[in-house]
Structure formats: C-alpha cells, structure tokens
C-alpha positions as a Markdown table, in Angstrom:
| # | Residue | x | y | z |
|---|---|---|---|---|
| 1 | Unk | 0.0 | 0.0 | 0.0 |
| 2 | Unk | 1.1 | 3.5 | -0.7 |
| 3 | Unk | 1.4 | 6.2 | 1.9 |
| 4 | Unk | -1.5 | 8.7 | 1.9 |
| 5 | Unk | 0.8 | 11.7 | 1.4 |
| 6 | Unk | 4.0 | 12.3 | -0.6 |
| 7 | Unk | 7.1 | 12.2 | 1.6 |
| 8 | Unk | 9.2 | 15.3 | 2.1 |
| 9 | Unk | 10.8 | 16.6 | -1.1 |
| 10 | Unk | 12.9 | 19.4 | 0.5 |
| 11 | Unk | 16.7 | 19.5 | 0.4 |
| 12 | Unk | 18.5 | 16.3 | 1.5 |
| 13 | Unk | 19.7 | 17.0 | 5.1 |
| 14 | Unk | 23.3 | 16.5 | 4.2 |
| 15 | Unk | 24.8 | 18.2 | 7.3 |
| 16 | Unk | 22.7 | 16.0 | 9.6 |
| 17 | Unk | 23.6 | 12.8 | 7.7 |
| 18 | Unk | 27.3 | 13.8 | 8.0 |
| 19 | Unk | 26.7 | 14.4 | 11.7 |
| 20 | Unk | 25.2 | 10.9 | 11.9 |
| 21 | Unk | 28.2 | 9.4 | 10.2 |
| 22 | Unk | 30.7 | 11.1 | 12.5 |
| 23 | Unk | 28.6 | 10.1 | 15.6 |
| 24 | Unk | 28.7 | 6.4 | 14.4 |
| 25 | Unk | 32.4 | 6.6 | 13.9 |
| 26 | Unk | 32.8 | 7.7 | 17.5 |
| 27 | Unk | 30.8 | 4.7 | 18.7 |
| 28 | Unk | 33.1 | 2.2 | 16.9 |
| 29 | Unk | 30.8 | -0.8 | 16.9 |
| 30 | Unk | 27.1 | -1.3 | 17.5 |
| 31 | Unk | 24.3 | -3.6 | 18.3 |
| 32 | Unk | 21.3 | -2.0 | 16.7 |
| 33 | Unk | 17.9 | -2.6 | 18.4 |
| 34 | Unk | 16.2 | -3.5 | 15.1 |
| 35 | Unk | 12.4 | -3.4 | 14.7 |
| 36 | Unk | 12.4 | -3.4 | 10.9 |
| 37 | Unk | 10.8 | 0.0 | 10.9 |
| 38 | Unk | 11.9 | 3.1 | 9.1 |
| 39 | Unk | 14.0 | 4.6 | 12.0 |
| 40 | Unk | 16.0 | 1.5 | 12.9 |
| 41 | Unk | 16.4 | 0.5 | 9.2 |
| 42 | Unk | 18.0 | 3.9 | 8.5 |
| 43 | Unk | 20.2 | 3.6 | 11.6 |
| 44 | Unk | 21.3 | 0.1 | 10.5 |
| 45 | Unk | 22.1 | 1.3 | 6.9 |
| 46 | Unk | 24.0 | 4.3 | 8.2 |
| 47 | Unk | 26.0 | 2.2 | 10.7 |
| 48 | Unk | 26.9 | -0.2 | 7.9 |
| 49 | Unk | 28.1 | 2.6 | 5.7 |
| 50 | Unk | 30.2 | 4.2 | 8.4 |
| 51 | Unk | 31.5 | 1.1 | 10.2 |
| 52 | Unk | 31.2 | -1.9 | 7.8 |
| 53 | Unk | 29.2 | -5.0 | 8.4 |
| 54 | Unk | 31.7 | -6.6 | 10.7 |
| 55 | Unk | 31.2 | -3.9 | 13.3 |
| 56 | Unk | 27.4 | -3.9 | 13.2 |
| 57 | Unk | 24.8 | -6.4 | 14.4 |
| 58 | Unk | 21.0 | -6.1 | 14.1 |
| 59 | Unk | 19.2 | -7.7 | 17.0 |
| 60 | Unk | 15.4 | -8.0 | 17.4 |
| 61 | Unk | 13.6 | -8.8 | 20.6 |
| 62 | Unk | 11.6 | -12.0 | 20.1 |
| 63 | Unk | 8.4 | -12.2 | 22.2 |
| 64 | Unk | 4.7 | -12.7 | 22.0 |
| 65 | Unk | 4.3 | -9.0 | 21.2 |
| 66 | Unk | 6.1 | -9.3 | 17.9 |
| 67 | Unk | 3.8 | -10.3 | 15.1 |
| 68 | Unk | 4.7 | -13.0 | 12.6 |
| 69 | Unk | 4.4 | -10.4 | 9.8 |
| 70 | Unk | 7.0 | -8.2 | 11.5 |
| 71 | Unk | 9.2 | -11.2 | 12.4 |
| 72 | Unk | 9.5 | -11.9 | 8.7 |
| 73 | Unk | 10.0 | -8.2 | 7.8 |
| 74 | Unk | 13.0 | -7.8 | 10.1 |
| 75 | Unk | 14.8 | -10.7 | 8.4 |
| 76 | Unk | 14.0 | -9.4 | 5.0 |
| 77 | Unk | 15.1 | -5.8 | 5.7 |
| 78 | Unk | 18.3 | -6.8 | 7.5 |
| 79 | Unk | 19.1 | -9.1 | 4.5 |
| 80 | Unk | 18.4 | -6.3 | 2.0 |
| 81 | Unk | 20.9 | -4.0 | 3.9 |
| 82 | Unk | 23.4 | -6.9 | 4.1 |
| 83 | Unk | 23.9 | -6.9 | 7.9 |
| 84 | Unk | 24.0 | -9.9 | 10.2 |
| 85 | Unk | 20.8 | -10.3 | 12.2 |
| 86 | Unk | 19.8 | -12.2 | 15.3 |
| 87 | Unk | 16.8 | -12.6 | 17.5 |
| 88 | Unk | 17.1 | -12.5 | 21.3 |
| 89 | Unk | 14.3 | -13.9 | 23.5 |
| 90 | Unk | 12.7 | -11.3 | 25.8 |
| 91 | Unk | 10.5 | -12.2 | 28.7 |
| 92 | Unk | 8.5 | -9.1 | 29.4 |
| 93 | Unk | 5.3 | -11.2 | 29.9 |
| 94 | Unk | 7.0 | -12.5 | 33.0 |
| 95 | Unk | 7.2 | -9.0 | 34.4 |
| 96 | Unk | 4.2 | -7.9 | 36.5 |
| 97 | Unk | 4.5 | -4.2 | 35.6 |
| 98 | Unk | 4.3 | -5.2 | 31.9 |
| 99 | Unk | 1.4 | -7.6 | 32.2 |
| 100 | Unk | -0.5 | -5.1 | 34.3 |
| 101 | Unk | -0.6 | -2.7 | 31.3 |
| 102 | Unk | -0.6 | 0.6 | 33.0 |
| 103 | Unk | 0.6 | 3.6 | 31.0 |
| 104 | Unk | 4.1 | 2.9 | 32.0 |
| 105 | Unk | 4.0 | -0.5 | 30.3 |
| 106 | Unk | 6.6 | 0.5 | 27.7 |
| 107 | Unk | 9.1 | 1.2 | 30.4 |
| 108 | Unk | 9.1 | -2.4 | 31.5 |
| 109 | Unk | 9.3 | -3.7 | 27.9 |
| 110 | Unk | 12.2 | -1.5 | 26.9 |
| 111 | Unk | 14.1 | -2.1 | 30.1 |
| 112 | Unk | 13.8 | -5.9 | 29.5 |
| 113 | Unk | 14.9 | -5.5 | 25.8 |
| 114 | Unk | 17.8 | -3.2 | 26.7 |
| 115 | Unk | 19.1 | -5.7 | 29.2 |
| 116 | Unk | 19.0 | -8.5 | 26.7 |
| 117 | Unk | 20.7 | -6.4 | 24.0 |
| 118 | Unk | 23.4 | -5.3 | 26.4 |
| 119 | Unk | 24.1 | -9.0 | 27.1 |
| 120 | Unk | 24.4 | -9.7 | 23.4 |
| 121 | Unk | 26.8 | -6.7 | 23.0 |
| 122 | Unk | 29.0 | -7.9 | 25.9 |
| 123 | Unk | 29.0 | -11.5 | 24.7 |
| 124 | Unk | 29.9 | -10.6 | 21.1 |
| 125 | Unk | 32.3 | -7.7 | 21.8 |
| 126 | Unk | 30.3 | -4.7 | 20.6 |
| 127 | Unk | 30.9 | -1.3 | 22.2 |
| 128 | Unk | 27.4 | 0.1 | 22.3 |
| 129 | Unk | 23.7 | -0.7 | 21.8 |
| 130 | Unk | 21.8 | 1.9 | 19.7 |
| 131 | Unk | 18.1 | 2.5 | 19.2 |
| 132 | Unk | 16.4 | 4.2 | 16.3 |
| 133 | Unk | 15.0 | 7.1 | 18.4 |
| 134 | Unk | 14.8 | 10.2 | 16.3 |
| 135 | Unk | 14.8 | 13.9 | 17.2 |
| 136 | Unk | 11.0 | 14.1 | 17.1 |
| 137 | Unk | 10.7 | 11.2 | 19.6 |
| 138 | Unk | 12.6 | 13.2 | 22.2 |
| 139 | Unk | 9.9 | 16.0 | 22.0 |
| 140 | Unk | 7.1 | 13.6 | 22.9 |
| 141 | Unk | 6.4 | 14.1 | 26.6 |
| 142 | Unk | 5.1 | 10.6 | 27.1 |
| 143 | Unk | 7.7 | 8.1 | 26.0 |
| 144 | Unk | 8.5 | 5.8 | 29.0 |
| 145 | Unk | 10.4 | 3.4 | 26.7 |
| 146 | Unk | 12.9 | 6.1 | 25.7 |
| 147 | Unk | 13.5 | 6.8 | 29.4 |
| 148 | Unk | 14.1 | 3.2 | 30.1 |
| 149 | Unk | 16.6 | 2.8 | 27.3 |
| 150 | Unk | 18.4 | 5.9 | 28.3 |
| 151 | Unk | 18.6 | 4.6 | 31.9 |
| 152 | Unk | 20.4 | 1.5 | 30.6 |
| 153 | Unk | 22.9 | 3.6 | 28.7 |
| 154 | Unk | 21.6 | 2.9 | 25.1 |
| 155 | Unk | 22.7 | 5.5 | 22.5 |
| 156 | Unk | 20.5 | 7.4 | 20.0 |
| 157 | Unk | 22.6 | 8.3 | 17.0 |
| 158 | Unk | 19.7 | 9.6 | 14.9 |
| 159 | Unk | 18.5 | 11.9 | 17.6 |
| 160 | Unk | 22.1 | 13.0 | 18.3 |
| 161 | Unk | 22.4 | 14.1 | 14.7 |
| 162 | Unk | 19.1 | 16.0 | 14.9 |
| 163 | Unk | 17.3 | 13.9 | 12.3 |
| 164 | Unk | 13.5 | 14.2 | 12.4 |
| 165 | Unk | 11.0 | 11.6 | 11.3 |
| 166 | Unk | 10.4 | 13.3 | 8.0 |
| 167 | Unk | 14.2 | 13.5 | 7.4 |
| 168 | Unk | 14.6 | 9.9 | 8.3 |
| 169 | Unk | 12.1 | 9.0 | 5.6 |
| 170 | Unk | 13.7 | 11.4 | 3.1 |
| 171 | Unk | 17.1 | 9.9 | 3.6 |
| 172 | Unk | 15.7 | 6.4 | 3.5 |
| 173 | Unk | 14.1 | 7.1 | 0.2 |
| 174 | Unk | 17.3 | 8.7 | -1.2 |
| 175 | Unk | 19.3 | 5.6 | -0.2 |
| 176 | Unk | 16.7 | 3.2 | -1.7 |
| 177 | Unk | 15.7 | 1.6 | 1.6 |
| 178 | Unk | 12.6 | -0.5 | 1.3 |
| 179 | Unk | 11.2 | 0.9 | 4.5 |
| 180 | Unk | 11.1 | 4.6 | 3.5 |
| 181 | Unk | 7.3 | 4.6 | 3.2 |
| 182 | Unk | 6.5 | 1.9 | 5.8 |
| 183 | Unk | 3.8 | 2.8 | 8.2 |
| 184 | Unk | 4.5 | 2.8 | 11.9 |
| 185 | Unk | 4.0 | -0.7 | 13.4 |
| 186 | Unk | 4.5 | -0.7 | 17.2 |
| 187 | Unk | 4.3 | -4.0 | 19.1 |
| 188 | Unk | 1.0 | -5.8 | 19.5 |
| 189 | Unk | 0.6 | -4.7 | 23.2 |
| 190 | Unk | 0.2 | -1.2 | 22.0 |
| 191 | Unk | -3.3 | -2.2 | 20.7 |
| 192 | Unk | -4.5 | -3.3 | 24.1 |
| 193 | Unk | -6.4 | -0.7 | 26.2 |
| 194 | Unk | -4.6 | 0.3 | 29.4 |
| 195 | Unk | -5.7 | -1.7 | 32.4 |
| 196 | Unk | -6.4 | -4.9 | 30.5 |
| 197 | Unk | -3.9 | -7.6 | 31.4 |
| 198 | Unk | -1.4 | -8.4 | 28.6 |
| 199 | Unk | -1.5 | -12.2 | 27.9 |
| 200 | Unk | -0.3 | -14.3 | 25.0 |
| 201 | Unk | -3.9 | -15.1 | 24.1 |
| 202 | Unk | -4.9 | -11.5 | 24.0 |
| 203 | Unk | -1.9 | -10.6 | 21.8 |
| 204 | Unk | -2.7 | -13.6 | 19.5 |
| 205 | Unk | -6.3 | -12.4 | 19.2 |
| 206 | Unk | -5.2 | -8.9 | 18.1 |
| 207 | Unk | -2.7 | -10.2 | 15.6 |
| 208 | Unk | -5.3 | -12.6 | 14.1 |
| 209 | Unk | -7.9 | -9.8 | 13.9 |
| 210 | Unk | -5.5 | -7.4 | 12.2 |
| 211 | Unk | -4.4 | -10.0 | 9.7 |
| 212 | Unk | -8.0 | -11.1 | 8.8 |
| 213 | Unk | -9.1 | -7.5 | 8.6 |
| 214 | Unk | -6.2 | -6.6 | 6.2 |
| 215 | Unk | -7.0 | -9.7 | 4.1 |
| 216 | Unk | -10.7 | -8.8 | 4.0 |
| 217 | Unk | -10.1 | -5.2 | 3.0 |
| 218 | Unk | -7.7 | -6.3 | 0.3 |
| 219 | Unk | -10.3 | -8.7 | -1.1 |
| 220 | Unk | -12.8 | -5.8 | -1.1 |
| 221 | Unk | -10.5 | -3.5 | -2.9 |
| 222 | Unk | -10.3 | -1.1 | 0.1 |
| 223 | Unk | -6.9 | 0.5 | 0.5 |
| 224 | Unk | -5.6 | 1.9 | 3.8 |
| 225 | Unk | -2.1 | 2.9 | 4.7 |
| 226 | Unk | -2.5 | 2.6 | 8.5 |
| 227 | Unk | -4.6 | -0.1 | 10.1 |
| 228 | Unk | -5.1 | -1.0 | 13.8 |
| 229 | Unk | -7.5 | -3.3 | 15.8 |
| 230 | Unk | -7.6 | -1.8 | 19.3 |
| 231 | Unk | -8.5 | -4.3 | 22.0 |
| 232 | Unk | -11.0 | -2.7 | 24.4 |
| 233 | Unk | -11.9 | -5.9 | 26.2 |
| 234 | Unk | -14.9 | -7.6 | 24.6 |
| 235 | Unk | -15.0 | -4.8 | 22.0 |
| 236 | Unk | -12.7 | -4.2 | 19.1 |
| 237 | Unk | -12.1 | -0.7 | 17.7 |
| 238 | Unk | -11.0 | -0.6 | 14.1 |
| 239 | Unk | -8.9 | 2.4 | 13.0 |
| 240 | Unk | -8.0 | 3.0 | 9.4 |
| 241 | Unk | -7.2 | 6.1 | 7.3 |
| 242 | Unk | -9.9 | 8.6 | 7.6 |
| 243 | Unk | -10.5 | 8.5 | 3.8 |
| 244 | Unk | -11.3 | 4.8 | 4.2 |
| 245 | Unk | -13.6 | 4.9 | 7.3 |
| 246 | Unk | -16.9 | 5.0 | 5.5 |
| 247 | Unk | -16.1 | 2.1 | 3.2 |
| 248 | Unk | -14.7 | 0.0 | 6.0 |
| 249 | Unk | -17.7 | 0.6 | 8.2 |
| 250 | Unk | -19.9 | -0.6 | 5.3 |
| 251 | Unk | -17.8 | -3.7 | 4.6 |
| 252 | Unk | -19.6 | -6.5 | 6.5 |
| 253 | Unk | -17.1 | -9.2 | 5.6 |
| 254 | Unk | -14.3 | -7.1 | 7.2 |
| 255 | Unk | -16.3 | -6.5 | 10.4 |
| 256 | Unk | -17.2 | -10.1 | 10.6 |
| 257 | Unk | -13.5 | -11.1 | 10.2 |
| 258 | Unk | -12.6 | -9.1 | 13.3 |
| 259 | Unk | -15.5 | -10.6 | 15.3 |
| 260 | Unk | -14.4 | -14.1 | 14.3 |
| 261 | Unk | -11.1 | -13.5 | 15.9 |
| 262 | Unk | -12.9 | -13.5 | 19.3 |
| 263 | Unk | -14.5 | -10.1 | 19.8 |
| 264 | Unk | -18.2 | -9.8 | 20.8 |
| 265 | Unk | -18.6 | -6.4 | 19.2 |
| 266 | Unk | -16.7 | -4.4 | 16.6 |
| 267 | Unk | -16.9 | -0.7 | 15.7 |
| 268 | Unk | -15.0 | 1.6 | 13.3 |
| 269 | Unk | -13.5 | 4.7 | 14.7 |
| 270 | Unk | -15.2 | 7.6 | 12.8 |
| 271 | Unk | -12.1 | 9.8 | 13.4 |
| 272 | Unk | -9.8 | 7.3 | 11.7 |
| 273 | Unk | -6.3 | 6.2 | 12.7 |
| 274 | Unk | -4.4 | 8.3 | 15.2 |
| 275 | Unk | -1.1 | 7.3 | 16.8 |
| 276 | Unk | -1.5 | 7.1 | 20.5 |
| 277 | Unk | -5.3 | 6.7 | 20.4 |
| 278 | Unk | -5.3 | 4.6 | 23.5 |
| 279 | Unk | -3.8 | 7.5 | 25.5 |
| 280 | Unk | -7.0 | 9.4 | 24.5 |
| 281 | Unk | -9.2 | 6.6 | 25.7 |
| 282 | Unk | -7.3 | 6.4 | 29.0 |
| 283 | Unk | -7.8 | 10.1 | 29.6 |
| 284 | Unk | -11.6 | 10.1 | 29.2 |
C-alpha cells in the first residue's frame, strides 16, 4: 500500500547525515535494536556505511508482542541491507509491571529489551547498543520506553544528529531503503487498552484480527495505509485512514472477520487512525 501523502521533497539533510556518520564513527561498533521500521532501518544502513558490516549487528527482541508479519520483515530488511541479524528472546510477559498494562508498560518492555541487548553486545564484543530514536521522539512528553533505554545507557545516533522523522524518511528514500514509506508498526501490546492484562492469548487475538481485517479489505479493494485493531476488552475498535472509514464501516465481511477473531462487538472509529489513540481513551 502507498502512503497517503507524498514524503518530504525538501533538500537532502546533508549536514545531519554527515553528523550521523561522525557520531557512528565515534561509537566504533554497534548492536542496533532492530524493529524493521523506518528509523531502525536507516540507523542500520548508516552504521553499515560508516563502520562496515563486521562492526554492526542487528538484533530483534523476540516475544509474544512481535507479530509474525514483523518477524518476517526484520529478516527481509536486514538481509536487504546486508547486515548480520539475530533474534534474542525477551521475557516481558513475566514482568508484573508489563502484564498489568498501566501507561508505564513500555518502560518495562524497553528495560527488558535493553538488558538482553546489552548482554548480546557484551558476549559478542560490541561497544554500544543503539536505538532508532529520532529527534521528534525526544519531543514527545510521554515516552517511558525512551527513558528506560536511556537509563540503561543505550545510545541514540539519529536523535544525536538531529534527524527528524520526515528527514529519516527522506534519507531512507534517497538511499533506496525498502522501509522509507513503511507505516509505523509498534508492538501488539500497543493495541490493548490500558488496564487490560497483557496475555499471549490477547496478543494472538489482536494479531489474528488485524491480519484477517487486512485480508478482507484487500479482497474488497479497500486501500488503507494505517490499520489497527484496538482491544477494548470484549469490544474491538478498528482504526484506518480517515478516507477509508466509511467504506470499511460498510464492509460487513471485514467487520465479521474481526468478530471471528474473538470479539463480541466491533466498531470503526469515525475519526480514523491516530497514533497514541489509547492515550485518548485512558484520559476520558
């Protein structure tokens, strides 16, 4: 699917890309926390250009919150960039603070992941662990995961170079990375309303609902760049591009597909997809 808007066409941020290169040279060797998304893919590609493949390792946390689709994507993207890739098991579901799913949930997830990545770096002789945090991320007042990673000493080369999200996409496009127009795809737990316990069964239900919804919309010829199924308990809230809301709401096979994943009721958000929508629900 194509993005709903054209990516930035302004001047290539050459000075910031050079700042990124110099920062990476300072770091010497890196384990990159690799999600397969646009930010971590650019970081991985930049690190490879600056340091060479022998001093870079892409590592992905493997847990119940990683969908099968994204598990395949990380392998594919790392392979396209030409960097060694590994999965490391994370056990955030064993952490009470994570399972309890308060608004601080991401802190527990990132703290667990950071610890595992630091272990990999130490075992394999890499100097640092880096995340794909960009400059815009640092301006978000509610990012407990970023605080957890910082507390563990993980580095943020994209943010250090001042690269914004739009610039990350622009550079990715210029470098021919397959992720330049990829929509954001946070972990499956981000679909679950705060206060509902995170379980493997709940994450599996969300994953199945999103996949069946995507398949149904594709069969109906309905295109949407962003797609989420939010787990509100017995209810599912579908979020798609605002331009697709009316068609999705009228597509009975798509709604039935989500119900069949295990939800008693399904509705389509009339305001369309919005990142951080569960924060809005929690504040009501």
